[in-house]
Coordinates of C-alpha atoms in Angstrom, one line a residue:
R47 CA 123.7 75.0 104.0
E48 CA 125.2 72.6 106.5
Q49 CA 121.8 71.2 107.4
A50 CA 120.8 70.8 103.8
T51 CA 124.1 69.1 103.0
R52 CA 123.5 66.6 105.8
R53 CA 120.0 66.0 104.6
L54 CA 121.2 65.4 101.1
R55 CA 123.7 62.8 102.3
Q56 CA 120.9 61.0 104.2
L57 CA 118.6 61.0 101.1
R58 CA 121.3 59.7 98.8
A59 CA 122.6 57.1 101.3
G60 CA 125.7 56.5 99.2
R61 CA 123.7 55.2 96.2
P62 CA 124.5 56.2 92.6
W63 CA 121.9 58.5 90.9
G64 CA 120.5 55.7 88.8
R65 CA 119.4 53.8 91.9
I66 CA 117.5 56.7 93.5
G67 CA 113.8 57.1 92.7
T68 CA 112.6 60.1 90.7
A69 CA 110.5 61.5 93.5
R70 CA 113.5 61.4 95.8
V71 CA 115.7 63.1 93.2
L72 CA 113.2 65.9 92.9
L73 CA 113.1 66.2 96.7
M74 CA 116.9 66.4 96.8
G75 CA 116.7 69.2 94.2
R76 CA 114.3 71.1 96.3
V77 CA 116.4 70.7 99.5
A78 CA 119.4 71.9 97.6
A79 CA 117.6 74.8 95.9
R80 CA 116.3 76.3 99.2
A81 CA 119.8 76.2 100.6
G82 CA 121.4 77.7 97.5
L83 CA 123.5 74.6 96.7
T84 CA 123.7 75.2 92.9
D85 CA 125.9 72.2 92.0
E86 CA 123.6 69.8 93.8
V87 CA 120.5 71.3 92.1
D88 CA 122.2 71.0 88.7
A89 CA 123.0 67.3 89.4
A90 CA 119.4 66.6 90.3
L91 CA 118.1 68.4 87.2
A92 CA 120.5 66.6 84.9
E93 CA 119.4 63.3 86.3
I94 CA 115.7 64.1 85.8
V95 CA 116.5 65.3 82.2
R96 CA 118.1 61.9 81.5
R97 CA 115.0 60.0 82.6
N98 CA 111.8 59.3 80.7
V99 CA 109.5 60.9 83.2
P100 CA 105.9 62.0 82.5
P101 CA 105.3 65.6 81.1
G102 CA 103.6 66.8 84.3
L103 CA 106.6 65.8 86.4
R104 CA 109.0 67.5 84.0
L105 CA 107.0 70.7 84.2
R106 CA 106.9 70.4 88.0
A107 CA 110.6 69.9 88.3
A108 CA 111.3 72.9 86.0
L109 CA 109.1 75.2 88.0
E110 CA 110.3 74.1 91.4
L111 CA 114.0 74.5 90.6
S112 CA 113.8 77.6 88.4
G113 CA 116.1 80.3 89.6
A114 CA 118.2 77.7 91.5
G115 CA 119.7 75.6 88.7
D116 CA 121.2 75.9 85.3
D117 CA 118.6 77.2 82.8
T118 CA 120.0 74.8 80.2
H119 CA 118.6 72.0 82.2
I120 CA 115.3 73.8 82.8
L121 CA 114.9 74.3 79.1
A122 CA 115.6 70.6 78.4
L123 CA 112.8 69.7 80.9
L124 CA 110.3 71.9 79.1
E125 CA 111.1 70.9 75.6
G126 CA 108.3 68.7 74.2
V127 CA 106.0 69.5 77.1
H128 CA 105.3 73.0 75.6
D129 CA 103.8 71.4 72.5
R130 CA 101.2 69.5 74.5
P131 CA 97.5 70.7 74.3
G132 CA 95.7 72.2 77.2
N133 CA 96.8 74.0 80.3
I134 CA 100.0 72.0 80.9
G135 CA 101.3 72.8 77.4
L136 CA 100.4 76.5 77.7
Q137 CA 102.1 76.8 81.1
A138 CA 105.2 75.0 79.8
A139 CA 105.3 77.1 76.7
Y140 CA 105.3 80.4 78.7
H141 CA 108.1 79.2 81.0
R142 CA 110.1 77.8 78.1
A143 CA 109.9 81.3 76.5
R144 CA 111.1 82.9 79.8
T145 CA 114.0 80.4 80.0
L146 CA 115.0 81.1 76.4
H147 CA 115.1 84.8 77.3
R148 CA 117.3 84.2 80.4
L149 CA 119.7 82.2 78.2
G150 CA 120.0 85.1 75.9
R151 CA 118.3 83.4 72.9
A152 CA 116.2 86.5 72.2
A153 CA 115.0 85.7 68.7
E154 CA 113.7 82.3 69.8
A155 CA 112.2 83.8 72.9
E156 CA 110.3 86.4 70.9
I157 CA 108.7 83.7 68.7
A158 CA 107.9 81.7 71.7
F159 CA 106.2 84.6 73.5
L160 CA 104.1 85.4 70.4
E161 CA 103.0 81.8 70.2
V162 CA 101.9 81.9 73.9
I163 CA 99.9 85.1 73.2
E164 CA 98.2 83.4 70.3
R165 CA 97.4 80.2 72.3
D166 CA 96.2 81.8 75.5
R167 CA 92.6 82.8 74.6
G168 CA 90.8 81.9 77.8
I169 CA 88.6 84.1 80.0
T170 CA 91.6 85.0 82.1
P171 CA 94.6 85.0 79.7
F172 CA 97.3 85.1 82.4
Y173 CA 100.2 83.9 80.3
A174 CA 99.4 86.1 77.4
M175 CA 99.5 89.1 79.7
W176 CA 102.9 88.2 81.0
S177 CA 104.2 87.4 77.5
E178 CA 103.1 90.8 76.2
L179 CA 105.1 92.4 79.1
Q180 CA 108.2 90.3 78.4
L181 CA 108.3 91.2 74.7
D182 CA 109.5 94.7 75.6
D183 CA 112.6 93.2 77.2
V184 CA 113.2 90.6 74.6
R185 CA 113.1 93.2 71.8
A186 CA 115.2 95.6 73.7
S187 CA 117.8 92.9 74.2
M188 CA 117.8 92.2 70.5
I189 CA 118.9 95.8 69.8
G190 CA 121.3 95.9 72.8
S191 CA 119.6 98.4 75.1
C192 CA 116.4 99.0 77.0
L193 CA 113.6 101.0 75.6
P194 CA 112.8 104.3 77.4
D195 CA 110.8 103.7 80.6
A196 CA 110.9 99.9 80.1
T197 CA 112.6 97.4 82.4
C198 CA 115.2 94.9 81.3
G199 CA 115.0 91.2 82.0
D200 CA 115.0 89.9 85.5
E201 CA 116.6 93.1 86.8
A202 CA 113.3 94.9 86.3
A203 CA 112.4 97.6 88.8
P204 CA 109.4 97.1 91.0
E205 CA 106.0 98.2 89.6
A206 CA 105.8 101.0 92.1
S207 CA 109.0 102.4 93.7
A208 CA 106.8 103.7 96.5
V209 CA 103.2 104.5 97.1
S210 CA 104.0 107.0 99.8
T211 CA 105.5 105.6 102.9
S212 CA 102.7 106.8 105.2
A213 CA 101.0 103.5 105.6
S214 CA 99.9 103.5 109.2
T215 CA 101.2 101.0 111.7
D216 CA 98.7 101.8 114.3
A217 CA 97.6 98.2 114.3
S218 CA 101.1 96.7 114.3
A219 CA 100.6 95.4 117.8
S220 CA 97.7 93.3 116.7
T221 CA 98.2 89.5 116.6
D222 CA 95.7 89.0 113.8
T223 CA 97.8 87.4 111.1
S224 CA 95.2 85.2 109.6
N225 CA 93.8 88.0 107.4
T226 CA 91.5 89.3 105.8
D227 CA 89.9 90.4 102.8
A228 CA 88.5 88.4 100.2
S229 CA 86.7 85.6 98.7
A230 CA 87.4 85.2 95.0
S231 CA 84.0 83.7 94.8
T232 CA 82.3 85.8 97.4
V233 CA 78.8 84.3 97.3
E234 CA 78.2 80.7 98.1
S235 CA 82.0 80.3 98.6
N236 CA 83.7 77.7 100.7
P237 CA 84.4 79.3 104.1
D238 CA 87.3 76.9 104.6
A239 CA 89.0 78.4 101.6
H240 CA 88.6 82.0 102.8
P241 CA 91.6 83.6 104.5
G242 CA 89.4 85.0 107.2
A243 CA 88.7 81.4 108.2
E244 CA 91.1 78.6 109.2
A245 CA 93.6 78.4 106.3
P246 CA 93.4 75.1 104.4
V247 CA 96.5 72.9 104.8
G248 CA 98.3 71.0 102.0
V249 CA 96.2 72.2 99.2
E250 CA 98.1 71.8 95.9
A251 CA 98.0 74.7 93.5
M252 CA 96.4 74.1 90.2
A253 CA 99.0 73.6 87.5
G254 CA 98.5 77.0 85.8
A255 CA 94.9 76.9 84.6
S256 CA 94.7 79.7 82.1
E257 CA 91.0 79.4 81.4
E258 CA 88.3 80.3 83.9
H259 CA 84.9 78.8 83.3
A260 CA 81.6 80.4 84.0
E261 CA 80.9 78.4 87.1
Q262 CA 84.1 79.9 88.7
V263 CA 82.6 83.4 88.6
V264 CA 80.6 84.8 91.5
Q265 CA 77.4 82.8 91.7
T266 CA 75.2 85.8 91.9
L267 CA 74.9 85.8 88.1
P268 CA 71.8 84.4 86.5
E269 CA 72.3 81.7 84.0
S270 CA 70.1 83.2 81.3
P271 CA 70.1 81.4 77.9
L272 CA 69.4 84.8 76.3
V273 CA 72.9 86.1 77.2
S274 CA 76.2 85.1 75.6
L275 CA 79.7 86.3 75.9
P276 CA 80.7 88.8 73.2
A277 CA 83.5 88.1 70.8
K278 CA 86.9 89.4 72.0
P279 CA 87.3 92.9 70.6
E280 CA 90.4 93.8 68.7
G281 CA 93.2 94.8 71.0
E282 CA 92.3 92.6 73.9
I283 CA 94.7 90.1 75.4
G284 CA 95.2 87.3 73.0
A285 CA 95.7 89.4 69.9
V286 CA 99.3 89.4 68.6
V287 CA 101.0 92.6 69.7
E288 CA 102.3 95.1 67.2
E289 CA 106.0 95.2 66.5
E290 CA 106.3 98.8 67.7
A291 CA 104.3 98.3 70.9
A292 CA 104.9 101.0 73.4
P293 CA 106.8 100.0 76.6
S294 CA 104.7 99.3 79.7
P295 CA 104.7 102.1 82.3
N296 CA 105.2 101.3 86.0
L297 CA 102.6 101.9 88.6
E298 CA 104.2 105.1 89.9
A299 CA 104.0 106.7 86.5
V300 CA 100.4 105.6 86.1
V301 CA 99.4 107.2 89.3
A302 CA 101.3 110.4 88.5
N303 CA 99.6 110.8 85.1
F304 CA 96.1 109.8 86.1
T305 CA 93.3 112.0 84.9
P306 CA 89.8 111.5 86.5
T307 CA 86.9 110.7 84.2
Q308 CA 83.8 112.7 84.1
P309 CA 81.1 111.5 86.5
Q310 CA 78.4 109.4 85.0
E311 CA 75.0 111.1 84.9
L312 CA 72.0 109.2 86.1
D313 CA 68.9 108.8 83.9
V314 CA 66.2 108.6 86.5
E315 CA 63.4 109.5 84.1
R316 CA 64.3 106.6 81.8
A317 CA 64.3 104.3 84.9
I318 CA 60.9 105.5 85.9
E319 CA 59.5 105.0 82.4
T320 CA 60.9 101.4 82.3
L321 CA 59.7 100.4 85.7
A322 CA 56.1 101.6 85.3
P323 CA 55.0 98.8 82.9
L324 CA 57.1 96.2 84.8
A325 CA 55.4 97.1 88.1
E326 CA 52.0 96.8 86.5
E327 CA 52.7 93.4 84.9
Y328 CA 54.7 91.8 87.7
G329 CA 53.5 93.8 90.7
D330 CA 51.8 90.8 92.4
A331 CA 55.0 88.7 92.3
Y332 CA 57.5 91.5 92.7
P333 CA 56.1 94.4 94.8
W334 CA 59.6 95.8 94.9
F335 CA 59.2 97.1 91.3
G336 CA 56.4 99.4 92.4
R337 CA 58.3 100.5 95.5
A338 CA 61.4 101.3 93.5
H339 CA 59.2 103.3 91.0
D340 CA 57.7 105.3 93.8
Y341 CA 61.0 106.0 95.5
L342 CA 62.4 107.4 92.2
L343 CA 59.4 109.7 92.0
I344 CA 60.5 111.3 95.3
G345 CA 64.2 111.3 94.4
E346 CA 65.3 108.4 96.6
V347 CA 67.7 106.7 94.1
D348 CA 69.7 104.6 96.6
E349 CA 66.6 103.2 98.2
A350 CA 65.1 102.4 94.7
G351 CA 68.3 100.5 93.9
R352 CA 67.9 98.6 97.2
Q353 CA 64.4 97.6 96.3
L354 CA 65.4 96.3 92.9
Y355 CA 68.2 94.3 94.5
E356 CA 65.6 92.7 96.8
A357 CA 63.6 91.8 93.7
F358 CA 66.7 90.2 92.2
L359 CA 67.2 88.1 95.3
A360 CA 63.6 87.0 95.2
W361 CA 64.0 86.0 91.6
R362 CA 67.1 84.0 92.4
E363 CA 65.4 82.2 95.3
A364 CA 62.4 81.4 93.1
S365 CA 64.8 80.0 90.5
G366 CA 66.4 77.7 93.0
R367 CA 69.7 79.6 93.3
P368 CA 69.3 81.7 96.5
I369 CA 71.8 84.1 97.8
R370 CA 71.8 83.5 101.5
R371 CA 73.8 86.4 102.9
T372 CA 73.4 90.0 101.9
G373 CA 72.6 93.4 103.4
R374 CA 72.5 94.8 107.0
E375 CA 70.6 91.9 108.4
S376 CA 73.3 89.4 107.5
V377 CA 76.0 91.7 108.8
A378 CA 74.1 92.1 112.1
R379 CA 73.3 88.4 112.5
G380 CA 76.6 87.1 111.2
D381 CA 74.5 84.5 109.5
N382 CA 72.1 83.8 106.6
R383 CA 69.0 85.9 106.1
P384 CA 65.9 84.1 107.5
R385 CA 64.5 81.7 104.9
Q386 CA 61.1 82.5 103.4
F387 CA 58.9 79.6 102.4
L388 CA 57.0 80.6 99.3
G389 CA 53.7 79.1 98.1
W390 CA 53.9 77.3 94.9
E391 CA 51.8 79.8 93.1
L392 CA 53.9 82.8 94.1
K393 CA 57.1 80.9 93.2
R394 CA 55.6 80.1 89.8
K395 CA 54.7 83.8 89.2
R396 CA 58.2 84.9 90.1
R397 CA 59.7 82.3 87.7
E398 CA 57.7 83.9 84.9
L399 CA 59.9 87.0 84.9
T400 CA 61.0 86.8 81.2
G401 CA 64.5 87.3 79.9
E402 CA 63.4 90.5 78.2
A403 CA 62.1 91.8 81.5
R404 CA 65.4 91.0 83.2
L405 CA 67.4 92.8 80.5
A406 CA 65.1 95.8 81.0
L407 CA 65.8 95.7 84.7
A408 CA 69.5 95.5 83.9
D409 CA 69.1 98.7 81.9
V410 CA 67.4 100.3 84.9
G411 CA 70.3 99.4 87.1
V412 CA 72.7 101.2 84.6
A413 CA 70.4 104.2 84.5
L414 CA 70.5 104.4 88.3
G415 CA 74.3 103.8 88.6
D416 CA 73.7 100.5 90.5
I417 CA 75.8 98.1 88.6
G418 CA 75.1 95.3 91.1
V419 CA 71.5 95.3 90.0
S420 CA 72.5 95.5 86.4
T421 CA 74.9 92.5 86.6
G422 CA 72.4 90.6 88.7
F423 CA 69.6 90.8 86.2
G424 CA 71.8 91.1 83.1
G425 CA 74.2 88.3 83.8
W426 CA 77.3 87.5 81.8
D427 CA 76.6 90.1 79.2
R428 CA 76.9 92.9 81.7
V429 CA 79.9 91.3 83.4
A430 CA 81.9 90.8 80.2
E431 CA 81.6 94.5 79.5
R432 CA 83.6 95.2 82.7
P433 CA 81.6 98.3 83.6
R434 CA 83.4 101.1 85.5
A435 CA 81.0 100.7 88.5
Y436 CA 81.0 103.4 91.2
A437 CA 83.6 105.3 89.1
A438 CA 83.5 108.5 91.2
Q439 CA 84.1 106.7 94.5
V440 CA 86.7 104.4 93.0
E441 CA 88.7 107.3 91.5
A442 CA 88.5 109.4 94.6
A443 CA 89.7 106.6 96.8
A444 CA 92.5 105.6 94.4
S445 CA 93.6 109.2 94.1
R446 CA 93.8 109.6 97.9
H447 CA 95.9 106.5 98.3
G448 CA 98.1 106.6 95.3
L449 CA 96.6 103.7 93.3
D450 CA 95.7 103.2 89.7
P451 CA 91.8 103.2 89.7
N452 CA 91.9 100.3 87.2
L453 CA 93.4 98.1 89.9
L454 CA 90.6 98.9 92.3
F455 CA 88.0 98.2 89.5
A456 CA 89.6 94.8 89.0
I457 CA 89.6 93.9 92.7
M458 CA 85.9 94.9 92.9
R459 CA 85.0 93.0 89.8
V460 CA 86.5 89.7 91.1
E461 CA 85.4 90.2 94.7
S462 CA 81.7 91.1 94.3
V463 CA 80.8 91.6 90.7
Y464 CA 79.8 95.1 91.7
Q465 CA 77.2 94.0 94.2
K466 CA 77.5 96.4 97.1
E467 CA 75.5 94.5 99.7
I468 CA 76.9 91.1 99.3
V469 CA 78.2 89.2 102.3
S470 CA 80.4 86.0 101.9
Y471 CA 80.0 82.9 104.1
A472 CA 83.2 83.8 105.8
G473 CA 81.7 87.2 106.7
A474 CA 83.5 89.4 104.1
I475 CA 81.4 92.5 103.3
G476 CA 80.6 94.7 100.3
L477 CA 82.2 95.6 97.0
C478 CA 85.7 94.7 97.9
Q479 CA 84.8 92.0 100.4
I480 CA 86.5 93.3 103.6
M481 CA 86.4 91.2 106.7
P482 CA 84.9 93.1 109.7
R483 CA 88.0 92.6 111.8
T484 CA 90.2 94.0 109.0
G485 CA 87.8 96.8 108.6
Q486 CA 88.1 97.7 112.2
L487 CA 91.9 97.8 112.0
I488 CA 91.8 99.9 108.9
A489 CA 89.3 102.3 110.6
N490 CA 91.7 102.6 113.5
S491 CA 94.5 103.5 111.1
L492 CA 92.3 106.1 109.4
H493 CA 91.1 107.4 112.8
R494 CA 87.5 106.5 112.1
S495 CA 86.2 106.2 115.6
D496 CA 82.6 105.8 114.5
Y497 CA 83.2 102.6 112.4
T498 CA 80.8 99.7 112.5
A499 CA 80.8 96.6 110.3
A500 CA 77.6 97.8 108.6
D501 CA 79.6 100.8 107.2
L502 CA 81.3 98.4 104.8
L503 CA 78.0 98.1 102.9
D504 CA 78.5 101.7 101.8
P505 CA 80.4 101.8 98.5
E506 CA 82.4 104.9 99.5
T507 CA 83.6 103.5 102.8
N508 CA 84.3 100.1 101.3
L509 CA 86.3 101.4 98.5
E510 CA 88.2 103.8 100.7
F511 CA 89.2 101.0 103.1
A512 CA 90.1 98.7 100.2
A513 CA 92.3 101.4 98.6
W514 CA 94.1 102.0 101.9
Y515 CA 94.7 98.4 102.5
L516 CA 95.8 97.6 98.9
R517 CA 98.2 100.5 99.0
S518 CA 99.7 99.3 102.2
L519 CA 100.2 95.8 100.8
I520 CA 101.9 97.2 97.7
E521 CA 104.3 99.1 99.9
R522 CA 105.0 96.1 102.2
F523 CA 105.9 94.0 99.2
D524 CA 108.3 96.6 97.7
G525 CA 105.9 97.5 94.9
R526 CA 105.2 94.0 93.6
V527 CA 101.5 94.3 92.6
P528 CA 101.0 90.5 92.1
L529 CA 102.2 89.8 95.7
A530 CA 99.9 92.6 97.0
I531 CA 97.0 91.0 95.2
A532 CA 97.8 87.6 96.6
S533 CA 98.1 89.1 100.1
Y534 CA 94.7 90.8 99.7
N535 CA 93.1 87.3 99.3
G536 CA 95.4 84.9 101.1
G537 CA 96.9 87.2 103.7
P538 CA 100.3 88.9 103.8
H539 CA 101.6 86.6 106.5
N540 CA 100.9 83.5 104.4
V541 CA 102.5 85.1 101.3
R542 CA 105.7 85.8 103.3
Q543 CA 105.7 82.1 104.5
W544 CA 105.3 80.9 100.9
M545 CA 108.2 83.1 99.7
A546 CA 110.4 81.8 102.5
S547 CA 109.8 78.3 101.4
Q548 CA 111.1 78.8 97.9
P549 CA 114.6 79.5 96.5
E550 CA 115.4 83.2 97.0
D551 CA 116.3 83.6 93.3
M552 CA 113.1 82.1 92.1
P553 CA 111.4 84.5 89.5
L554 CA 108.2 86.1 90.7
D555 CA 106.1 84.7 87.8
V556 CA 107.3 81.2 88.7
F557 CA 106.5 81.8 92.4
L558 CA 102.9 82.6 91.5
E559 CA 102.6 79.0 90.2
H560 CA 103.5 77.7 93.7
I561 CA 100.7 79.5 95.7
P562 CA 99.3 76.6 97.7
F563 CA 95.8 78.0 98.3
E564 CA 93.9 77.2 95.2
Q565 CA 91.5 80.1 95.6
T566 CA 94.4 82.6 95.9
H567 CA 96.2 81.0 93.0
R568 CA 93.2 81.6 90.8
Y569 CA 92.4 85.0 92.3
V570 CA 95.8 86.5 91.4
R571 CA 95.3 85.5 87.8
R572 CA 91.8 86.8 87.6
V573 CA 92.6 90.2 89.1
L574 CA 95.7 90.8 87.0
T575 CA 94.0 90.0 83.7
H576 CA 90.9 92.1 84.6
Y577 CA 93.3 94.9 85.6
R578 CA 95.0 94.6 82.2
A579 CA 91.5 94.6 80.5
Y580 CA 90.4 97.7 82.4
R581 CA 93.5 99.6 81.3
A582 CA 92.9 98.4 77.7
Q583 CA 89.4 100.1 77.9
Q584 CA 91.3 103.4 78.1
G585 CA 93.7 102.5 75.4
L586 CA 96.5 102.0 78.0
P587 CA 99.1 99.2 78.1
M588 CA 99.5 97.0 81.1
I589 CA 101.9 98.3 83.7
S590 CA 105.3 96.7 83.9
L591 CA 105.6 93.9 86.4
S592 CA 108.9 92.9 88.0
T593 CA 110.0 89.3 87.8
D594 CA 112.2 89.6 90.9
L595 CA 110.9 88.4 94.3
P596 CA 111.6 91.0 97.1
A597 CA 113.7 89.9 100.1
V598 CA 111.8 88.0 102.7
R599 CA 111.6 90.0 106.0
T600 CA 109.4 90.3 109.0
D601 CA 106.2 92.3 108.4
T602 CA 105.6 95.0 111.0
V603 CA 101.9 95.3 110.2
A604 CA 99.9 92.3 111.4
F605 CA 96.9 92.4 109.0

């Protein structure tokens, strides 16, 4: 506080507020906020409110000083900005609703949250999800008490009070704090944006983009003109919630009440029947079709799936959109697969694979339980359905480590789009994109002495390691699922640094706006909204999410 007070005197230099530039006023507000100097924060806020500053700067000031200053000033900054079109207006509308709720203006907050839900109809409706969760608290406050099992306002309990405290610290002596695990756009991603590589410096977070475009999804997907996104089904995020909506459960209750689904039966006979004519018609260009057919005849389902995936890679390459890293060879080499130079005639034949044939191959992938093949050939249509890929392995791993399987499905969906052999340019491997170094540390904690990086290509191992690691992150961040998700992508050490740089009373949903790694900023939104959608598949509400940041402390686990 003393240092901040001296710094504020230096910045002001004895001048009246009217002679200080707006950027310096905002800087003074930030300095005061991080030191807990409430009066100084309010003075800076009041000055910005008085000025005719652009909407983007008003929103920025409101978000940077939320939790540190008077909410009356925060609301004044957001008024008018919330009516603007596009992402900036949607972002301001949500935080205006939150501010109304904190000010005790529950009836206005309810209307504001419902308006956000109606407006946020993007592919990843992040603000609609949060608004749905906040409505429980708003309506409870309107009747003077919390609903059963619901949380109230900013005093909400963590999502999971504990996922058993047995997270191993075997690797705590490690100095690997750069992490880890994941590229939100695993294939063809920028290695500089991956937490396993050197972390980018000074990247400004996007200002709350609520709509993800097709090009932001993993680039393994074909761009078939025959496939379109289905209309949003009733009950998805974006629909106005019912007045009597059930309160959201917390993660601990979800895990306790989880019932495994029945394992999906494979339809090998249908796959054989579908592949036979495809092998005959396209056998010269795609010999893998015939090989997959023959493997199925002798019961080698996994190898048949691998052959079909090789066929998908060949089609991608012939179409001019190659996937450079995949499978054991890329893991062993730590590099791209060797390039194959195709003759023009073979390339032309491979390009002649019709949309109808690709959809048939997507059906074969479903019949064999290989959703990576299905999404590869089927494209957006298969992805939009959010298949419960590798359900038996997901549910077994989640059960062993006290996770909601739907959270693991969401992680896998964003990381790899269910493609089990994919390798990112930063070296992350498999369904949940685990870095080899992180995999080794997890293996040590699980006492897996026979681990090699190639084991991460196996769905069972990859999902087991991802479940253990995600569970440990949830514990380390006191049950805050959004922070665990951010750590999975950006690294827990970085997340703690980001938390330390913000006012300690900043709400968690505001903190998420300040994640400086653009990839991690986007990743958290995508995983949370896919998590919500996976739960909706089972007719379940989204779990409750606390809006309180946990205390910043030293992390004893170094990965």
